[in-house]
């Protein structure tokens, strides 16, 4: 079984056309299959982070190239919100459960708090798996990926 943890940058790539979007879509298609051979974890903090990022993309000069017209954004946000529900193939890790671990990650790797929460949530997801199970941290944030590696996670670094 393959297991992945998507940070907010990976979640955004599900809704905007960016480098790395096709890889993220391929992973999600695997998670959506009925055999459930792939599991995808996210932290609940990714929901507001991704909404914010999509809004920023829409306001930017490349919104059309990234597939985010006003109409597309109106459709993307409810779809994004729905993906964080129990009916979704995403397995949601609660940020409130990893705050102490995230504080330690901030101290060790000098990450921004939200990035440290993402890494801590991925570590929590991995630690709750069967012994010896691996999880790959999926992100376009190079600094965050380095911290995830230092925390013992496999990393799939996406193009930024």
Coordinates of N, CA and C in Angstrom, one line a residue:
X1 N 0.8 -1.2 0.0 CA 0.0 0.0 0.0 C 0.9 1.2 0.0
X2 N 0.5 2.2 -0.8 CA 1.3 3.5 -0.9 C 0.5 4.5 0.0
X3 N 1.3 5.3 0.7 CA 0.7 6.3 1.5 C 1.5 7.7 1.3
X4 N 0.7 8.7 1.1 CA 1.2 10.0 0.9 C 0.6 11.0 1.8
X5 N 1.4 12.1 2.1 CA 0.8 13.2 2.9 C 1.0 14.4 2.0
X6 N -0.1 15.0 1.7 CA -0.1 16.2 0.8 C -0.1 17.5 1.7
X7 N 0.9 18.3 1.5 CA 0.8 19.6 2.2 C -0.1 20.5 1.4
X8 N -0.3 21.8 1.8 CA -1.2 22.7 1.1 C -0.8 22.9 -0.3
X9 N 0.5 23.0 -0.6 CA 0.9 23.3 -2.0 C 0.5 22.1 -2.9
X10 N 0.5 20.9 -2.4 CA 0.1 19.8 -3.2 C -1.5 19.8 -3.4
X11 N -2.2 20.2 -2.3 CA -3.6 20.3 -2.4 C -4.0 21.3 -3.5
X12 N -3.3 22.5 -3.5 CA -3.6 23.5 -4.5 C -3.4 23.0 -5.9
X13 N -2.4 22.1 -6.1 CA -2.2 21.6 -7.4 C -3.3 20.6 -7.9
X14 N -4.2 20.3 -7.0 CA -5.4 19.5 -7.5 C -6.4 20.4 -8.1
X15 N -6.3 21.8 -7.9 CA -7.3 22.7 -8.3 C -6.8 23.8 -9.3
X16 N -5.5 23.9 -9.4 CA -4.8 24.9 -10.3 C -3.8 24.1 -11.2
X17 N -3.7 24.6 -12.4 CA -2.7 24.0 -13.3 C -1.3 24.6 -13.0
X18 N -0.5 23.8 -12.4 CA 0.9 24.3 -12.1 C 1.8 23.1 -12.3
X19 N 3.1 23.4 -12.3 CA 4.1 22.3 -12.4 C 3.9 21.3 -11.3
X20 N 3.8 20.1 -11.6 CA 3.6 19.1 -10.5 C 2.1 18.7 -10.4
X21 N 1.2 19.4 -11.0 CA -0.2 19.1 -10.9 C -0.6 17.7 -11.4
X22 N 0.0 17.3 -12.5 CA -0.3 16.0 -13.1 C 0.1 14.9 -12.1
X23 N 1.3 15.0 -11.5 CA 1.7 14.0 -10.5 C 0.8 13.9 -9.3
X24 N 0.3 15.0 -8.8 CA -0.6 15.0 -7.7 C -2.0 14.4 -8.1
X25 N -2.4 14.7 -9.3 CA -3.7 14.1 -9.8 C -3.5 12.6 -10.0
X26 N -2.4 12.2 -10.4 CA -2.2 10.7 -10.6 C -2.2 10.0 -9.2
X27 N -1.6 10.6 -8.2 CA -1.7 10.1 -6.8 C -3.1 10.0 -6.3
X28 N -3.9 11.1 -6.6 CA -5.3 11.1 -6.1 C -6.1 10.1 -6.9
X29 N -5.9 9.9 -8.1 CA -6.6 8.9 -8.9 C -6.4 7.5 -8.3
X30 N -5.2 7.2 -7.8 CA -4.9 6.0 -7.2 C -5.7 5.9 -5.9
X31 N -5.8 7.0 -5.1 CA -6.5 7.0 -3.9 C -8.0 6.8 -4.1
X32 N -8.5 7.3 -5.2 CA -9.9 7.2 -5.5 C -10.4 5.8 -6.0
X33 N -9.4 5.0 -6.4 CA -9.8 3.7 -6.9 C -10.5 2.8 -5.9
X34 N -11.3 1.9 -6.3 CA -12.1 1.1 -5.3 C -11.2 0.2 -4.5
X35 N -10.0 -0.2 -5.0 CA -9.2 -1.1 -4.3 C -8.4 -0.4 -3.1
X36 N -8.4 0.9 -3.1 CA -7.8 1.7 -2.1 C -6.4 1.3 -1.8
X37 N -5.6 1.1 -2.9 CA -4.2 0.7 -2.7 C -3.3 1.9 -2.4
X38 N -3.9 3.1 -2.5 CA -3.2 4.3 -2.1 C -4.0 5.1 -1.1
X39 N -3.3 5.6 -0.1 CA -4.0 6.4 1.0 C -3.3 7.8 0.9
X40 N -4.1 8.9 1.0 CA -3.6 10.2 1.0 C -4.1 10.9 2.3
X41 N -3.1 11.4 3.0 CA -3.3 12.1 4.3 C -3.1 13.6 4.0
X42 N -3.9 14.4 4.7 CA -3.7 15.9 4.7 C -3.9 16.4 6.2
X43 N -3.4 17.6 6.4 CA -3.7 18.2 7.7 C -4.9 19.2 7.5
X44 N -5.7 19.3 8.5 CA -6.9 20.2 8.3 C -6.5 21.7 8.1
X45 N -5.3 22.1 8.5 CA -4.8 23.4 8.2 C -4.6 23.7 6.7
X46 N -4.5 22.6 5.9 CA -4.4 22.8 4.5 C -5.6 23.4 3.8
X47 N -6.8 23.2 4.5 CA -8.0 23.8 3.9 C -7.9 25.3 3.8
X48 N -7.7 26.0 4.9 CA -7.6 27.5 4.7 C -6.4 27.9 4.0
X49 N -5.3 27.2 4.1 CA -4.1 27.6 3.3 C -4.4 27.4 1.8
X50 N -5.0 26.4 1.4 CA -5.3 26.2 0.0 C -6.3 27.2 -0.6
X51 N -7.4 27.5 0.2 CA -8.3 28.5 -0.2 C -7.6 29.8 -0.4
X52 N -6.8 30.2 0.5 CA -6.0 31.4 0.4 C -5.1 31.4 -0.9
X53 N -4.4 30.3 -1.1 CA -3.5 30.2 -2.2 C -4.3 30.3 -3.5
X54 N -5.5 29.6 -3.6 CA -6.3 29.7 -4.8 C -6.8 31.1 -5.1
X55 N -7.2 31.8 -4.0 CA -7.6 33.2 -4.2 C -6.5 34.1 -4.7
X56 N -5.3 33.9 -4.1 CA -4.1 34.6 -4.6 C -3.8 34.4 -6.1
X57 N -3.9 33.1 -6.5 CA -3.7 32.8 -7.9 C -4.7 33.5 -8.7
X58 N -5.9 33.5 -8.3 CA -7.0 34.1 -9.1 C -6.7 35.6 -9.3
X59 N -6.2 36.2 -8.3 CA -5.9 37.7 -8.3 C -4.6 38.0 -9.1
X60 N -3.8 37.0 -9.4 CA -2.6 37.2 -10.0 C -2.7 37.3 -11.6
X61 N -1.5 37.6 -12.2 CA -1.5 37.8 -13.6 C -1.6 36.5 -14.5
X62 N -1.4 35.3 -13.8 CA -1.4 34.1 -14.6 C -2.6 33.2 -14.2
X63 N -3.7 33.8 -13.7 CA -4.9 33.0 -13.3 C -5.5 32.2 -14.4
X64 N -5.6 32.8 -15.6 CA -6.2 32.1 -16.7 C -5.3 30.9 -17.1
X65 N -4.0 31.1 -17.2 CA -3.1 30.1 -17.5 C -3.1 28.9 -16.5
X66 N -3.4 29.2 -15.3 CA -3.5 28.2 -14.3 C -4.9 27.6 -14.1
X67 N -5.8 28.0 -15.0 CA -7.1 27.4 -15.0 C -8.0 28.0 -13.9
X68 N -7.8 29.2 -13.4 CA -8.6 29.7 -12.4 C -9.3 31.0 -12.8
X69 N -10.2 30.9 -13.6 CA -11.1 32.0 -13.9 C -12.0 32.2 -12.7
X70 N -12.8 33.3 -12.7 CA -13.7 33.5 -11.5 C -14.6 32.3 -11.4
X71 N -15.2 31.8 -12.5 CA -16.1 30.7 -12.4 C -15.4 29.4 -11.9
X72 N -14.2 29.2 -12.4 CA -13.4 28.0 -11.9 C -13.2 28.1 -10.4
X73 N -12.8 29.3 -9.9 CA -12.6 29.4 -8.5 C -13.9 29.2 -7.7
X74 N -15.0 29.7 -8.2 CA -16.3 29.5 -7.5 C -16.6 28.0 -7.4
X75 N -16.2 27.2 -8.4 CA -16.4 25.8 -8.4 C -15.3 25.1 -7.6
X76 N -14.1 25.5 -7.6 CA -13.0 24.9 -6.9 C -13.1 24.9 -5.4
X77 N -13.5 26.0 -4.9 CA -13.6 26.1 -3.4 C -14.6 25.2 -2.8
X78 N -15.8 25.1 -3.2 CA -16.7 24.1 -2.6 C -16.2 22.6 -2.8
X79 N -15.5 22.4 -4.0 CA -15.0 21.0 -4.2 C -13.8 20.8 -3.2
X80 N -13.0 21.8 -3.0 CA -11.9 21.7 -2.0 C -12.5 21.5 -0.6
X81 N -13.5 22.2 -0.2 CA -14.1 22.1 1.1 C -14.6 20.7 1.3
X82 N -15.3 20.2 0.3 CA -15.9 18.8 0.3 C -14.8 17.8 0.4
X83 N -13.7 18.0 -0.1 CA -12.6 17.0 -0.1 C -12.1 16.8 1.4
X84 N -12.4 17.7 2.3 CA -11.9 17.6 3.7 C -13.0 17.0 4.6
X85 N -14.0 16.3 4.0 CA -15.1 15.7 4.7 C -14.8 14.2 4.9
X86 N -15.6 13.5 5.7 CA -15.5 12.1 5.9 C -15.7 11.3 4.6
X87 N -16.5 11.8 3.7 CA -16.8 11.0 2.5 C -15.6 11.0 1.5
X88 N -14.7 11.8 1.7 CA -13.5 12.0 0.8 C -12.5 10.9 1.0
X89 N -11.7 10.6 -0.1 CA -10.6 9.6 0.1 C -9.5 10.2 0.9
X90 N -9.5 11.5 1.2 CA -8.4 12.1 2.0 C -8.6 11.7 3.5
X91 N -7.5 11.4 4.2 CA -7.6 11.1 5.6 C -7.0 12.4 6.3
X92 N -7.8 13.0 7.1 CA -7.5 14.3 7.7 C -6.9 14.2 9.0
X93 N -5.7 14.8 9.2 CA -5.0 14.8 10.5 C -5.3 16.2 11.1
X94 N -5.8 16.2 12.4 CA -6.1 17.5 13.0 C -4.9 18.2 13.5
X95 N -4.7 19.5 13.1 CA -3.6 20.3 13.5 C -3.5 20.4 15.1
X96 N -4.6 20.4 15.7 CA -4.6 20.6 17.2 C -3.9 19.5 17.9
X97 N -3.8 18.3 17.2 CA -3.1 17.2 17.8 C -1.6 17.2 17.7
X98 N -1.0 18.1 16.9 CA 0.4 18.1 16.7 C 1.1 19.4 17.0
X99 N 0.4 20.3 17.8 CA 1.0 21.6 18.1 C 2.4 21.5 18.9
X100 N 2.5 20.6 19.8 CA 3.7 20.5 20.6 C 4.8 20.0 19.7
X101 N 4.5 19.0 18.9 CA 5.5 18.5 17.9 C 5.9 19.6 16.9
X102 N 4.9 20.4 16.5 CA 5.2 21.4 15.5 C 6.1 22.5 16.1
X103 N 5.9 22.8 17.4 CA 6.8 23.8 18.1 C 8.2 23.3 18.1
X104 N 8.4 22.0 18.3 CA 9.8 21.4 18.3 C 10.4 21.5 16.9
X105 N 9.6 21.3 15.9 CA 10.0 21.4 14.5 C 10.4 22.8 14.1
X106 N 9.6 23.8 14.6 CA 10.0 25.2 14.4 C 11.4 25.5 15.0
X107 N 11.6 25.0 16.2 CA 12.9 25.2 16.8 C 14.0 24.5 16.1
X108 N 13.8 23.3 15.7 CA 14.9 22.6 15.0 C 15.2 23.1 13.7
X109 N 14.2 23.4 12.9 CA 14.4 23.7 11.4 C 14.0 25.1 11.0
X110 N 13.6 25.9 12.0 CA 13.3 27.3 11.7 C 12.2 27.5 10.6
X111 N 11.3 26.6 10.6 CA 10.2 26.7 9.7 C 9.1 27.7 10.1
X112 N 8.3 28.2 9.2 CA 7.2 29.0 9.6 C 6.2 28.0 10.3
X113 N 5.4 28.6 11.2 CA 4.5 27.7 12.0 C 3.6 26.8 11.2
X114 N 3.0 27.3 10.1 CA 2.1 26.5 9.3 C 2.8 25.3 8.6
X115 N 4.0 25.6 8.2 CA 4.8 24.6 7.5 C 5.3 23.5 8.6
X116 N 5.6 23.9 9.8 CA 6.0 23.0 10.8 C 4.8 22.1 11.2
X117 N 3.6 22.7 11.2 CA 2.4 21.9 11.5 C 2.2 20.8 10.4
X118 N 2.4 21.2 9.2 CA 2.3 20.2 8.1 C 3.2 19.0 8.3
X119 N 4.5 19.3 8.6 CA 5.5 18.3 8.8 C 5.1 17.4 10.0
X120 N 4.7 18.1 11.1 CA 4.3 17.4 12.3 C 3.1 16.5 12.1
X121 N 2.2 16.9 11.3 CA 1.0 16.1 11.0 C 1.4 14.9 10.1
X122 N 2.3 15.1 9.2 CA 2.8 13.9 8.4 C 3.5 12.9 9.3
X123 N 4.3 13.4 10.2 CA 5.0 12.5 11.2 C 4.0 11.8 12.0
X124 N 2.9 12.5 12.5 CA 1.8 11.8 13.2 C 1.1 10.8 12.4
X125 N 0.8 11.1 11.2 CA 0.2 10.1 10.3 C 1.1 8.9 10.1
X126 N 2.3 9.1 9.9 CA 3.3 7.9 9.8 C 3.3 7.1 11.1
X127 N 3.4 7.8 12.2 CA 3.5 7.1 13.5 C 2.3 6.3 13.8
X128 N 1.1 6.7 13.3 CA -0.1 6.0 13.5 C -0.3 4.8 12.6
X129 N 0.6 4.6 11.6 CA 0.5 3.5 10.7 C 1.1 2.2 11.3
X130 N 0.9 1.1 10.7 CA 1.5 -0.1 11.1 C 3.0 0.0 11.2
X131 N 3.6 -0.7 12.1 CA 5.1 -0.6 12.3 C 5.8 -0.9 11.0
X132 N 6.7 0.0 10.6 CA 7.5 -0.2 9.4 C 6.8 0.4 8.2
X133 N 5.6 0.9 8.3 CA 4.9 1.5 7.1 C 5.6 2.9 6.8
X134 N 5.6 3.2 5.6 CA 6.2 4.5 5.2 C 5.2 5.4 4.6
X135 N 5.5 6.7 4.7 CA 4.6 7.7 4.1 C 5.5 8.7 3.4
X136 N 5.1 9.2 2.3 CA 5.9 10.2 1.5 C 5.2 11.5 1.7
X137 N 6.0 12.5 2.1 CA 5.6 13.9 2.2 C 5.6 14.5 0.8
X138 N 4.5 15.1 0.4 CA 4.4 15.6 -1.0 C 4.2 17.1 -0.8
X139 N 5.2 17.9 -1.4 CA 5.2 19.3 -1.2 C 6.0 20.0 -2.3
X140 N 5.7 21.3 -2.6 CA 6.5 22.1 -3.5 C 7.4 23.0 -2.8
X141 N 7.4 22.9 -1.5 CA 8.2 23.9 -0.6 C 9.5 23.2 -0.3
X142 N 10.6 23.7 -0.9 CA 11.9 23.1 -0.7 C 12.4 23.0 0.7
X143 N 12.2 24.1 1.5 CA 12.6 24.2 2.9 C 11.8 23.2 3.7
X144 N 10.5 23.2 3.5 CA 9.6 22.2 4.2 C 10.0 20.8 3.9
X145 N 10.3 20.5 2.6 CA 10.8 19.2 2.3 C 12.0 18.8 3.0
X146 N 13.0 19.7 3.1 CA 14.2 19.4 3.8 C 13.9 19.1 5.3
X147 N 13.1 19.8 5.9 CA 12.7 19.5 7.3 C 12.0 18.2 7.4
X148 N 11.1 17.9 6.5 CA 10.5 16.6 6.5 C 11.5 15.4 6.4
X149 N 12.5 15.6 5.5 CA 13.5 14.6 5.4 C 14.3 14.4 6.7
X150 N 14.6 15.5 7.4 CA 15.3 15.5 8.7 C 14.4 14.8 9.7
X151 N 13.1 14.9 9.6 CA 12.2 14.3 10.5 C 11.9 12.8 10.2
X152 N 12.6 12.3 9.2 CA 12.6 10.9 8.9 C 11.5 10.5 7.9
X153 N 10.9 11.5 7.2 CA 9.9 11.2 6.2 C 10.5 11.0 4.8
X154 N 9.9 10.1 4.0 CA 10.3 10.1 2.6 C 9.7 11.4 2.0
X155 N 10.3 11.9 1.0 CA 9.8 13.2 0.4 C 9.6 13.0 -1.1
X156 N 8.5 13.5 -1.6 CA 8.3 13.7 -3.0 C 8.2 15.2 -3.3
X157 N 9.3 15.8 -3.7 CA 9.3 17.2 -3.9 C 8.8 17.6 -5.3
X158 N 7.7 18.4 -5.3 CA 7.1 18.8 -6.5 C 7.8 20.1 -7.1
X159 N 7.6 20.3 -8.3 CA 8.1 21.6 -8.9 C 7.3 22.7 -8.3
X160 N 7.9 23.8 -8.0 CA 7.2 25.0 -7.4 C 6.5 25.8 -8.5

